[in-house]
mmCIF file of N, CA and C in Angstrom:
data_model
loop_
_atom_site.group_PDB
_atom_site.id
_atom_site.type_symbol
_atom_site.label_atom_id
_atom_site.label_comp_id
_atom_site.label_asym_id
_atom_site.label_seq_id
_atom_site.Cartn_x
_atom_site.Cartn_y
_atom_site.Cartn_z
ATOM 1 N N MET A 1 58.084 52.101 20.015
ATOM 2 C CA MET A 1 58.340 52.219 18.377
ATOM 3 C C MET A 1 56.911 53.079 17.884
ATOM 4 N N LYS A 2 56.948 53.974 17.647
ATOM 5 C CA LYS A 2 55.559 54.355 17.066
ATOM 6 C C LYS A 2 55.916 53.931 15.575
ATOM 7 N N TYR A 3 54.408 54.209 14.946
ATOM 8 C CA TYR A 3 54.487 53.817 13.608
ATOM 9 C C TYR A 3 53.531 54.928 13.228
ATOM 10 N N LYS A 4 53.620 54.832 11.526
ATOM 11 C CA LYS A 4 52.791 56.372 10.948
ATOM 12 C C LYS A 4 52.027 54.837 10.289
ATOM 13 N N SER A 5 50.346 55.264 9.808
ATOM 14 C CA SER A 5 49.861 54.638 9.555
ATOM 15 C C SER A 5 49.988 53.919 8.261
ATOM 16 N N TYR A 6 50.850 54.300 7.415
ATOM 17 C CA TYR A 6 51.457 54.473 5.733
ATOM 18 C C TYR A 6 52.607 53.034 6.060
ATOM 19 N N GLU A 7 52.818 52.966 7.404
ATOM 20 C CA GLU A 7 53.804 52.264 7.915
ATOM 21 C C GLU A 7 53.278 50.689 8.060
ATOM 22 N N LEU A 8 52.287 50.816 8.218
ATOM 23 C CA LEU A 8 51.555 49.690 8.176
ATOM 24 C C LEU A 8 50.946 48.882 7.441
ATOM 25 N N PHE A 9 50.972 49.413 6.552
ATOM 26 C CA PHE A 9 50.228 49.395 4.973
ATOM 27 C C PHE A 9 50.608 47.217 4.562
ATOM 28 N N GLY A 10 52.042 47.336 5.039
ATOM 29 C CA GLY A 10 52.334 46.056 4.192
ATOM 30 C C GLY A 10 51.663 44.833 5.561
ATOM 31 N N SER A 11 51.763 45.645 6.875
ATOM 32 C CA SER A 11 50.579 44.615 7.357
ATOM 33 C C SER A 11 49.477 44.067 6.898
ATOM 34 N N VAL A 12 48.311 44.701 6.732
ATOM 35 C CA VAL A 12 47.677 44.825 6.038
ATOM 36 C C VAL A 12 47.433 43.599 4.541
ATOM 37 N N HIS A 13 48.171 44.070 3.730
ATOM 38 C CA HIS A 13 48.373 43.520 3.074
ATOM 39 C C HIS A 13 48.976 42.123 3.078
ATOM 40 N N PHE A 14 49.377 41.739 4.207
ATOM 41 C CA PHE A 14 49.995 40.354 4.616
ATOM 42 C C PHE A 14 48.361 39.294 5.101
ATOM 43 N N PHE A 15 47.678 40.173 6.084
ATOM 44 C CA PHE A 15 46.812 39.187 6.864
ATOM 45 C C PHE A 15 45.439 39.524 5.589
ATOM 46 N N THR A 16 46.046 40.590 4.357
ATOM 47 C CA THR A 16 44.718 39.732 3.411
ATOM 48 C C THR A 16 45.057 38.673 2.783
ATOM 49 N N VAL A 17 46.124 38.028 2.438
ATOM 50 C CA VAL A 17 46.504 37.385 1.545
ATOM 51 C C VAL A 17 46.471 36.035 2.606
ATOM 52 N N ILE A 18 46.657 36.594 3.943
ATOM 53 C CA ILE A 18 46.681 34.867 4.627
ATOM 54 C C ILE A 18 44.910 34.668 4.881
ATOM 55 N N MET A 19 44.725 35.649 5.003
ATOM 56 C CA MET A 19 42.718 35.250 5.151
ATOM 57 C C MET A 19 42.065 35.060 3.971
ATOM 58 N N LEU A 20 42.513 35.219 2.850
ATOM 59 C CA LEU A 20 42.228 34.511 1.325
ATOM 60 C C LEU A 20 42.648 33.560 1.098
ATOM 61 N N PHE A 21 43.588 32.962 1.706
ATOM 62 C CA PHE A 21 44.387 31.394 1.766
ATOM 63 C C PHE A 21 43.704 30.796 2.338
ATOM 64 N N PHE A 22 43.432 31.231 3.732
ATOM 65 C CA PHE A 22 42.445 29.604 4.075
ATOM 66 C C PHE A 22 40.775 30.012 3.784
ATOM 67 N N LEU A 23 40.687 31.147 3.126
ATOM 68 C CA LEU A 23 39.305 31.259 2.656
ATOM 69 C C LEU A 23 39.058 30.181 1.476
ATOM 70 N N PHE A 24 40.265 29.906 0.187
ATOM 71 C CA PHE A 24 40.349 29.070 -0.041
ATOM 72 C C PHE A 24 40.555 27.292 0.056
ATOM 73 N N LEU A 25 40.930 27.656 1.017
ATOM 74 C CA LEU A 25 41.307 26.207 1.595
ATOM 75 C C LEU A 25 40.144 25.592 1.970
ATOM 76 N N LEU A 26 39.624 26.856 2.805
ATOM 77 C CA LEU A 26 37.912 26.375 3.395
ATOM 78 C C LEU A 26 37.364 25.724 2.122
ATOM 79 N N ILE A 27 37.247 26.487 0.936
ATOM 80 C CA ILE A 27 36.017 26.675 0.190
ATOM 81 C C ILE A 27 36.493 25.012 -0.474
ATOM 82 N N PHE A 28 38.217 24.752 -0.494
ATOM 83 C CA PHE A 28 38.187 23.810 -1.252
ATOM 84 C C PHE A 28 38.264 21.971 -0.550
ATOM 85 N N ILE A 29 38.210 22.483 0.892
ATOM 86 C CA ILE A 29 38.096 21.500 1.623
ATOM 87 C C ILE A 29 36.215 21.035 1.547
ATOM 88 N N SER A 30 35.708 22.292 1.667
ATOM 89 C CA SER A 30 33.995 21.675 1.660
ATOM 90 C C SER A 30 33.486 21.413 0.320
ATOM 91 N N ILE A 31 34.019 21.533 -0.742
ATOM 92 C CA ILE A 31 34.114 20.861 -1.886
ATOM 93 C C ILE A 31 34.354 19.699 -2.290
ATOM 94 N N ARG A 32 35.214 19.115 -1.577
ATOM 95 C CA ARG A 32 35.650 17.761 -1.454
ATOM 96 C C ARG A 32 34.653 16.636 -0.888
ATOM 97 N N ILE A 33 34.370 17.102 -0.296
ATOM 98 C CA ILE A 33 33.845 16.032 0.852
ATOM 99 C C ILE A 33 32.214 15.596 0.438
ATOM 100 N N PRO A 34 32.168 14.469 0.572
ATOM 101 C CA PRO A 34 30.543 14.371 -0.420
ATOM 102 C C PRO A 34 29.282 14.662 1.317
ATOM 103 N N VAL A 35 28.502 15.893 0.832
ATOM 104 C CA VAL A 35 27.579 16.060 1.565
ATOM 105 C C VAL A 35 26.042 16.318 1.239
ATOM 106 N N ILE A 36 26.111 15.714 0.206
ATOM 107 C CA ILE A 36 24.389 15.936 -0.640
ATOM 108 C C ILE A 36 23.850 14.342 -0.878
ATOM 109 N N ARG A 37 23.379 13.967 0.407
ATOM 110 C CA ARG A 37 22.777 12.364 -0.216
ATOM 111 C C ARG A 37 21.890 12.385 -1.075
ATOM 112 N N ASP A 38 21.247 11.616 -2.174
ATOM 113 C CA ASP A 38 20.996 11.140 -3.394
ATOM 114 C C ASP A 38 20.249 9.937 -2.940
ATOM 115 N N TYR A 39 18.873 10.145 -3.260
ATOM 116 C CA TYR A 39 17.833 9.157 -2.873
ATOM 117 C C TYR A 39 16.939 8.600 -4.106
ATOM 118 N N SER A 40 16.469 7.942 -4.684
ATOM 119 C CA SER A 40 15.833 6.966 -5.342
ATOM 120 C C SER A 40 14.707 6.909 -5.230
ATOM 121 N N SER A 41 13.461 6.776 -5.787
ATOM 122 C CA SER A 41 12.585 6.281 -5.475
ATOM 123 C C SER A 41 11.561 5.167 -5.884
ATOM 124 N N ILE A 42 11.456 4.241 -5.766
ATOM 125 C CA ILE A 42 10.747 3.447 -5.522
ATOM 126 C C ILE A 42 9.641 2.737 -5.378
ATOM 127 N N SER A 43 8.300 2.161 -6.279
ATOM 128 C CA SER A 43 7.246 2.323 -5.892
ATOM 129 C C SER A 43 7.010 0.510 -5.715
ATOM 130 N N SER A 44 6.437 0.585 -5.144
ATOM 131 C CA SER A 44 5.652 -0.588 -4.002
ATOM 132 C C SER A 44 4.677 -0.566 -3.758
ATOM 133 N N VAL A 45 4.111 -1.851 -3.592
ATOM 134 C CA VAL A 45 2.569 -1.937 -2.619
ATOM 135 C C VAL A 45 2.170 -2.903 -2.000
ATOM 136 N N VAL A 46 1.870 -2.375 -0.982
ATOM 137 C CA VAL A 46 1.111 -3.050 -0.078
ATOM 138 C C VAL A 46 0.837 -4.202 0.119
ATOM 139 N N SER A 47 1.137 -5.923 0.263
ATOM 140 C CA SER A 47 0.814 -7.366 0.147
ATOM 141 C C SER A 47 0.154 -7.856 1.398
ATOM 142 N N SER A 48 0.578 -7.055 3.075
ATOM 143 C CA SER A 48 0.037 -7.697 3.549
ATOM 144 C C SER A 48 0.139 -6.683 5.260
ATOM 145 N N LYS A 49 0.054 -6.343 6.113
ATOM 146 C CA LYS A 49 -0.437 -6.064 6.769
ATOM 147 C C LYS A 49 1.388 -5.792 7.240
ATOM 148 N N ASN A 50 2.097 -4.757 7.238
ATOM 149 C CA ASN A 50 3.432 -4.071 7.809
ATOM 150 C C ASN A 50 3.907 -5.509 6.812
ATOM 151 N N GLN A 51 3.956 -5.384 5.589
ATOM 152 C CA GLN A 51 4.639 -5.677 4.502
ATOM 153 C C GLN A 51 4.361 -4.977 3.341
ATOM 154 N N VAL A 52 5.535 -4.879 2.033
ATOM 155 C CA VAL A 52 4.837 -4.369 1.129
ATOM 156 C C VAL A 52 6.082 -4.979 -0.293
ATOM 157 N N MET A 53 5.787 -4.899 -1.393
ATOM 158 C CA MET A 53 6.287 -5.797 -2.550
ATOM 159 C C MET A 53 7.420 -4.504 -3.399
ATOM 160 N N VAL A 54 8.451 -5.282 -3.441
ATOM 161 C CA VAL A 54 8.919 -4.172 -5.031
ATOM 162 C C VAL A 54 9.081 -4.969 -6.176
ATOM 163 N N ILE A 55 8.688 -4.330 -7.108
ATOM 164 C CA ILE A 55 9.503 -5.161 -8.001
ATOM 165 C C ILE A 55 10.405 -3.838 -8.836
ATOM 166 N N SER A 56 11.954 -4.436 -8.630
ATOM 167 C CA SER A 56 13.081 -3.937 -8.612
ATOM 168 C C SER A 56 14.450 -4.948 -9.736
ATOM 169 N N THR A 57 15.153 -3.570 -10.439
ATOM 170 C CA THR A 57 16.430 -4.061 -10.880
ATOM 171 C C THR A 57 17.382 -4.609 -10.452
ATOM 172 N N ASP A 58 18.660 -5.044 -10.502
ATOM 173 C CA ASP A 58 19.631 -5.173 -9.942
ATOM 174 C C ASP A 58 19.925 -4.285 -9.073
ATOM 175 N N GLU A 59 20.213 -3.267 -9.863
ATOM 176 C CA GLU A 59 21.078 -2.182 -9.168
ATOM 177 C C GLU A 59 19.620 -1.938 -8.120
ATOM 178 N N GLU A 60 18.509 -1.854 -7.882
ATOM 179 C CA GLU A 60 17.507 -1.336 -6.780
ATOM 180 C C GLU A 60 17.617 -2.399 -5.634
ATOM 181 N N LEU A 61 17.792 -3.757 -6.120
ATOM 182 C CA LEU A 61 18.114 -4.682 -5.312
ATOM 183 C C LEU A 61 19.152 -4.664 -4.250
ATOM 184 N N SER A 62 20.012 -4.241 -5.046
ATOM 185 C CA SER A 62 21.687 -4.289 -4.421
ATOM 186 C C SER A 62 21.439 -2.603 -3.166
ATOM 187 N N TRP A 63 20.740 -1.671 -3.310
ATOM 188 C CA TRP A 63 20.235 -1.056 -2.972
ATOM 189 C C TRP A 63 19.303 -1.152 -1.661
ATOM 190 N N LEU A 64 18.692 -2.545 -1.356
ATOM 191 C CA LEU A 64 17.944 -2.886 -1.099
ATOM 192 C C LEU A 64 18.692 -3.381 0.151
ATOM 193 N N TYR A 65 19.288 -4.454 -0.399
ATOM 194 C CA TYR A 65 20.712 -5.033 0.432
ATOM 195 C C TYR A 65 21.692 -4.512 1.414
ATOM 196 N N ARG A 66 22.237 -3.346 0.930
ATOM 197 C CA ARG A 66 22.816 -2.429 1.229
ATOM 198 C C ARG A 66 22.250 -1.348 2.141
ATOM 199 N N ASN A 67 21.214 -1.386 2.248
ATOM 200 C CA ASN A 67 20.835 0.004 3.785
ATOM 201 C C ASN A 67 19.347 -1.052 4.338
ATOM 202 N N HIS A 68 19.545 -0.301 5.469
ATOM 203 C CA HIS A 68 18.758 -0.604 6.104
ATOM 204 C C HIS A 68 17.598 -0.044 6.729
ATOM 205 N N TYR A 69 17.299 1.649 5.981
ATOM 206 C CA TYR A 69 16.396 2.131 6.496
ATOM 207 C C TYR A 69 15.818 2.976 5.074
ATOM 208 N N LEU A 70 14.651 2.864 5.090
ATOM 209 C CA LEU A 70 14.209 4.046 3.976
ATOM 210 C C LEU A 70 12.935 4.845 4.196
ATOM 211 N N TYR A 71 12.660 5.873 3.758
ATOM 212 C CA TYR A 71 11.502 7.207 3.704
ATOM 213 C C TYR A 71 10.282 6.472 3.426
ATOM 214 N N VAL A 72 9.270 6.840 4.294
ATOM 215 C CA VAL A 72 8.287 6.189 3.249
ATOM 216 C C VAL A 72 7.575 7.268 4.395
ATOM 217 N N ASP A 73 6.563 8.309 3.704
ATOM 218 C CA ASP A 73 5.852 9.173 3.628
ATOM 219 C C ASP A 73 6.565 10.389 4.807
ATOM 220 N N GLY A 74 8.031 10.565 4.145
ATOM 221 C CA GLY A 74 8.750 11.312 5.383
ATOM 222 C C GLY A 74 9.621 10.778 6.507
ATOM 223 N N LYS A 75 9.324 9.652 6.947
ATOM 224 C CA LYS A 75 9.289 8.603 8.351
ATOM 225 C C LYS A 75 10.257 7.921 7.772
ATOM 226 N N LYS A 76 11.610 7.863 8.707
ATOM 227 C CA LYS A 76 12.663 6.933 8.700
ATOM 228 C C LYS A 76 12.013 5.681 9.289
ATOM 229 N N LEU A 77 11.909 4.720 8.671
ATOM 230 C CA LEU A 77 11.126 3.345 9.076
ATOM 231 C C LEU A 77 12.711 2.245 8.503
ATOM 232 N N LYS A 78 12.755 1.264 9.632
ATOM 233 C CA LYS A 78 13.660 0.236 9.172
ATOM 234 C C LYS A 78 13.134 -0.885 8.946
ATOM 235 N N TYR A 79 13.665 -1.675 7.996
ATOM 236 C CA TYR A 79 13.140 -2.680 7.035
ATOM 237 C C TYR A 79 13.985 -3.978 7.289
ATOM 238 N N ASP A 80 13.373 -5.204 6.466
ATOM 239 C CA ASP A 80 14.550 -6.275 6.212
ATOM 240 C C ASP A 80 13.865 -6.944 5.191
ATOM 241 N N VAL A 81 14.555 -7.679 4.767
ATOM 242 C CA VAL A 81 14.226 -8.274 3.227
ATOM 243 C C VAL A 81 13.885 -9.413 3.556
ATOM 244 N N ASP A 82 12.579 -9.403 3.250
ATOM 245 C CA ASP A 82 11.516 -10.651 3.853
ATOM 246 C C ASP A 82 12.277 -11.916 2.586
ATOM 247 N N ARG A 83 11.751 -12.046 0.983
ATOM 248 C CA ARG A 83 12.123 -12.867 0.491
ATOM 249 C C ARG A 83 12.193 -12.040 -0.891
ATOM 250 N N VAL A 84 13.297 -12.940 -1.747
ATOM 251 C CA VAL A 84 13.576 -12.051 -2.956
ATOM 252 C C VAL A 84 13.249 -13.674 -3.919
ATOM 253 N N GLN A 85 12.114 -13.175 -4.822
ATOM 254 C CA GLN A 85 12.042 -13.651 -6.217
ATOM 255 C C GLN A 85 12.931 -12.791 -7.005
ATOM 256 N N LYS A 86 13.852 -13.914 -7.876
ATOM 257 C CA LYS A 86 14.700 -13.075 -8.986
ATOM 258 C C LYS A 86 14.454 -13.606 -10.224
ATOM 259 N N ASN A 87 14.049 -12.766 -11.025
ATOM 260 C CA ASN A 87 14.487 -13.456 -12.963
ATOM 261 C C ASN A 87 12.988 -13.010 -12.889
ATOM 262 N N VAL A 88 11.703 -12.516 -12.392
ATOM 263 C CA VAL A 88 10.375 -12.198 -12.413
ATOM 264 C C VAL A 88 9.617 -12.126 -13.519
ATOM 265 N N ILE A 89 9.948 -10.514 -14.771
ATOM 266 C CA ILE A 89 9.998 -10.450 -15.420
ATOM 267 C C ILE A 89 11.573 -9.652 -15.957
ATOM 268 N N LYS A 90 11.178 -10.053 -17.532
ATOM 269 C CA LYS A 90 12.244 -9.888 -18.407
ATOM 270 C C LYS A 90 11.648 -9.333 -19.216
ATOM 271 N N ARG A 91 12.460 -7.495 -19.848
ATOM 272 C CA ARG A 91 11.431 -6.335 -20.148
ATOM 273 C C ARG A 91 12.473 -5.938 -20.930
ATOM 274 N N ASN A 92 13.054 -5.709 -22.493
ATOM 275 C CA ASN A 92 13.885 -4.754 -22.743
ATOM 276 C C ASN A 92 15.259 -5.007 -22.424
ATOM 277 N N ASP A 93 15.531 -6.476 -22.513
ATOM 278 C CA ASP A 93 16.988 -6.363 -21.966
ATOM 279 C C ASP A 93 17.340 -6.128 -20.569
ATOM 280 N N MET A 94 16.395 -6.051 -19.866
ATOM 281 C CA MET A 94 16.459 -5.605 -18.070
ATOM 282 C C MET A 94 15.687 -7.088 -17.384
ATOM 283 N N VAL A 95 16.270 -7.285 -16.347
ATOM 284 C CA VAL A 95 15.863 -8.278 -15.412
ATOM 285 C C VAL A 95 15.206 -7.473 -14.171
ATOM 286 N N TYR A 96 13.390 -8.173 -13.570
ATOM 287 C CA TYR A 96 13.119 -7.261 -12.682
ATOM 288 C C TYR A 96 12.784 -9.200 -11.685
ATOM 289 N N HIS A 97 12.979 -8.438 -10.199
ATOM 290 C CA HIS A 97 13.253 -9.636 -9.161
ATOM 291 C C HIS A 97 11.818 -8.563 -8.207
ATOM 292 N N GLN A 98 11.056 -9.566 -7.906
ATOM 293 C CA GLN A 98 10.026 -9.151 -6.520
ATOM 294 C C GLN A 98 11.156 -9.734 -5.462
ATOM 295 N N VAL A 99 10.859 -8.345 -4.405
ATOM 296 C CA VAL A 99 11.000 -8.602 -2.983
ATOM 297 C C VAL A 99 10.408 -7.929 -1.794
ATOM 298 N N PHE A 100 10.130 -8.593 -1.119
ATOM 299 C CA PHE A 100 9.072 -8.622 0.057
ATOM 300 C C PHE A 100 9.784 -7.851 0.846
ATOM 301 N N LEU A 101 9.749 -6.686 1.205
ATOM 302 C CA LEU A 101 9.678 -5.794 2.646
ATOM 303 C C LEU A 101 8.801 -6.118 4.011
ATOM 304 N N SER A 102 9.993 -6.210 5.168
ATOM 305 C CA SER A 102 8.678 -5.951 6.405
ATOM 306 C C SER A 102 9.744 -4.434 6.459
ATOM 307 N N LEU A 103 7.862 -3.853 7.028
ATOM 308 C CA LEU A 103 8.342 -2.377 7.140
ATOM 309 C C LEU A 103 7.058 -2.093 7.579
ATOM 310 N N PRO A 104 7.362 -1.099 9.405
ATOM 311 C CA PRO A 104 5.860 -0.867 9.852
ATOM 312 C C PRO A 104 5.510 0.641 9.417
ATOM 313 N N ILE A 105 4.226 0.268 8.050
ATOM 314 C CA ILE A 105 4.186 1.421 8.070
ATOM 315 C C ILE A 105 2.806 1.744 8.409
ATOM 316 N N SER A 106 2.407 2.649 8.145
ATOM 317 C CA SER A 106 1.005 3.320 8.934
ATOM 318 C C SER A 106 -0.285 2.876 8.604
ATOM 319 N N ASN A 107 -0.874 3.369 9.722
ATOM 320 C CA ASN A 107 -2.444 1.848 9.585
ATOM 321 C C ASN A 107 -2.960 2.684 8.519
ATOM 322 N N HIS A 108 -2.946 3.466 7.769
ATOM 323 C CA HIS A 108 -4.338 4.009 6.619
ATOM 324 C C HIS A 108 -3.856 3.576 5.353
ATOM 325 N N TYR A 109 -2.510 2.618 5.145
ATOM 326 C CA TYR A 109 -2.636 1.933 4.332
ATOM 327 C C TYR A 109 -3.103 0.554 4.416
ATOM 328 N N GLU A 110 -4.070 0.174 3.429
ATOM 329 C CA GLU A 110 -4.261 -0.998 2.830
ATOM 330 C C GLU A 110 -4.074 -1.843 2.200
ATOM 331 N N GLU A 111 -4.665 -3.083 2.138
ATOM 332 C CA GLU A 111 -3.918 -4.110 0.904
ATOM 333 C C GLU A 111 -4.071 -3.474 -0.531
ATOM 334 N N ASN A 112 -3.013 -3.577 -1.227
ATOM 335 C CA ASN A 112 -2.808 -3.561 -2.586
ATOM 336 C C ASN A 112 -3.294 -1.999 -2.936
ATOM 337 N N ASP A 113 -2.637 -0.967 -1.875
ATOM 338 C CA ASP A 113 -2.796 0.252 -1.562
ATOM 339 C C ASP A 113 -0.698 0.035 -2.389
ATOM 340 N N SER A 114 -0.812 0.830 -3.312
ATOM 341 C CA SER A 114 0.651 2.325 -3.949
ATOM 342 C C SER A 114 1.342 2.837 -2.929
ATOM 343 N N VAL A 115 2.871 2.622 -2.659
ATOM 344 C CA VAL A 115 3.421 3.405 -1.402
ATOM 345 C C VAL A 115 4.440 4.045 -2.545
ATOM 346 N N SER A 116 5.234 4.566 -1.781
ATOM 347 C CA SER A 116 6.957 5.175 -2.613
ATOM 348 C C SER A 116 7.551 4.970 -1.627
ATOM 349 N N LEU A 117 8.466 4.904 -1.831
ATOM 350 C CA LEU A 117 9.914 4.536 -1.046
ATOM 351 C C LEU A 117 10.794 4.681 -1.428
ATOM 352 N N TYR A 118 11.684 5.412 -0.130
ATOM 353 C CA TYR A 118 12.759 6.808 -0.315
ATOM 354 C C TYR A 118 13.901 5.856 0.107
ATOM 355 N N ILE A 119 14.915 5.699 -1.116
ATOM 356 C CA ILE A 119 15.664 5.018 -0.179
ATOM 357 C C ILE A 119 17.444 5.517 -0.589
ATOM 358 N N TYR A 120 18.174 5.528 0.210
ATOM 359 C CA TYR A 120 19.809 5.973 -0.166
ATOM 360 C C TYR A 120 20.520 5.709 -0.795
ATOM 361 N N GLN A 121 20.712 6.390 -2.593
ATOM 362 C CA GLN A 121 21.672 5.784 -3.206
ATOM 363 C C GLN A 121 23.076 6.288 -3.172
ATOM 364 N N ASP A 122 23.593 7.427 -3.124
ATOM 365 C CA ASP A 122 24.636 7.211 -3.091
ATOM 366 C C ASP A 122 24.969 8.889 -2.321
ATOM 367 N N SER A 123 26.096 9.145 -1.992
ATOM 368 C CA SER A 123 27.010 10.311 -1.911
ATOM 369 C C SER A 123 26.839 11.138 -2.323
ATOM 370 N N LEU A 124 26.476 12.639 -2.633
ATOM 371 C CA LEU A 124 27.158 13.288 -3.909
ATOM 372 C C LEU A 124 28.322 14.584 -3.301
ATOM 373 N N SER A 125 29.569 15.034 -4.262
ATOM 374 C CA SER A 125 30.425 16.014 -3.846
ATOM 375 C C SER A 125 29.863 16.931 -4.415
ATOM 376 N N PHE A 126 30.155 18.684 -4.118
ATOM 377 C CA PHE A 126 29.524 19.457 -5.031
ATOM 378 C C PHE A 126 30.126 19.716 -6.511
ATOM 379 N N TRP A 127 31.480 18.716 -6.508
ATOM 380 C CA TRP A 127 31.968 18.693 -7.574
ATOM 381 C C TRP A 127 31.390 17.610 -9.143
ATOM 382 N N SER A 128 30.672 16.692 -8.799
ATOM 383 C CA SER A 128 30.242 15.508 -9.250
ATOM 384 C C SER A 128 28.383 16.431 -9.206
ATOM 385 N N LEU A 129 28.133 17.056 -8.760
ATOM 386 C CA LEU A 129 27.085 17.622 -8.781
ATOM 387 C C LEU A 129 26.621 18.538 -9.357
ATOM 388 N N PHE A 130 28.175 19.753 -9.492
ATOM 389 C CA PHE A 130 28.171 20.465 -10.610
ATOM 390 C C PHE A 130 27.992 19.996 -11.811
ATOM 391 N N PHE A 131 28.918 18.985 -12.156
ATOM 392 C CA PHE A 131 29.146 18.273 -13.702
ATOM 393 C C PHE A 131 27.835 17.575 -14.057
ATOM 394 N N ARG A 132 26.912 17.052 -12.991
ATOM 395 C CA ARG A 132 25.736 16.698 -13.177
ATOM 396 C C ARG A 132 24.646 18.278 -13.876
ATOM 397 N N VAL A 133 24.451 18.283 -13.593
ATOM 398 C CA VAL A 133 23.721 19.687 -13.733
ATOM 399 C C VAL A 133 24.218 20.525 -15.352
ATOM 400 N N TRP A 134 25.612 20.390 -15.197
ATOM 401 C CA TRP A 134 26.222 21.156 -16.029
ATOM 402 C C TRP A 134 25.892 20.491 -17.550
ATOM 403 N N LYS A 135 26.060 18.969 -17.485
ATOM 404 C CA LYS A 135 25.634 18.141 -18.816
ATOM 405 C C LYS A 135 24.303 18.654 -19.011
ATOM 406 N N GLY A 136 23.234 18.486 -17.881
ATOM 407 C CA GLY A 136 22.176 18.500 -18.482
ATOM 408 C C GLY A 136 21.237 17.619 -17.299
ATOM 409 N N GLY A 137 21.602 16.449 -16.942
ATOM 410 C CA GLY A 137 21.145 15.834 -16.752
ATOM 411 C C GLY A 137 21.104 14.619 -15.199
#
């Protein structure tokens, strides 16, 4: 049976609605999945070869215990927590801890050099990132 072009126009609407439905479904699923990794910067001091010292808060200390890798100079390095001295400094109702980390840092760092460590904090979804930007911080 032959159809005229105006008789097939209903199927075009049907396929357009189906494609829009799948597009919105794909966007909704991609928004809900946490895809953005949030890293935090921690300052440290090289205390000896392959060891750094960090002064951290309780939150940063929990990140150090939870993770096994961090970034130094854009390189992902595995580290171990050597020792922790808790309650070293108390300032403005914040308690700080002294943490010694064993990690293979490059040879161009000498003792008492400052090193920035970047550690994984949390994964963010699109919505949480959107509302964080919307609030302004």
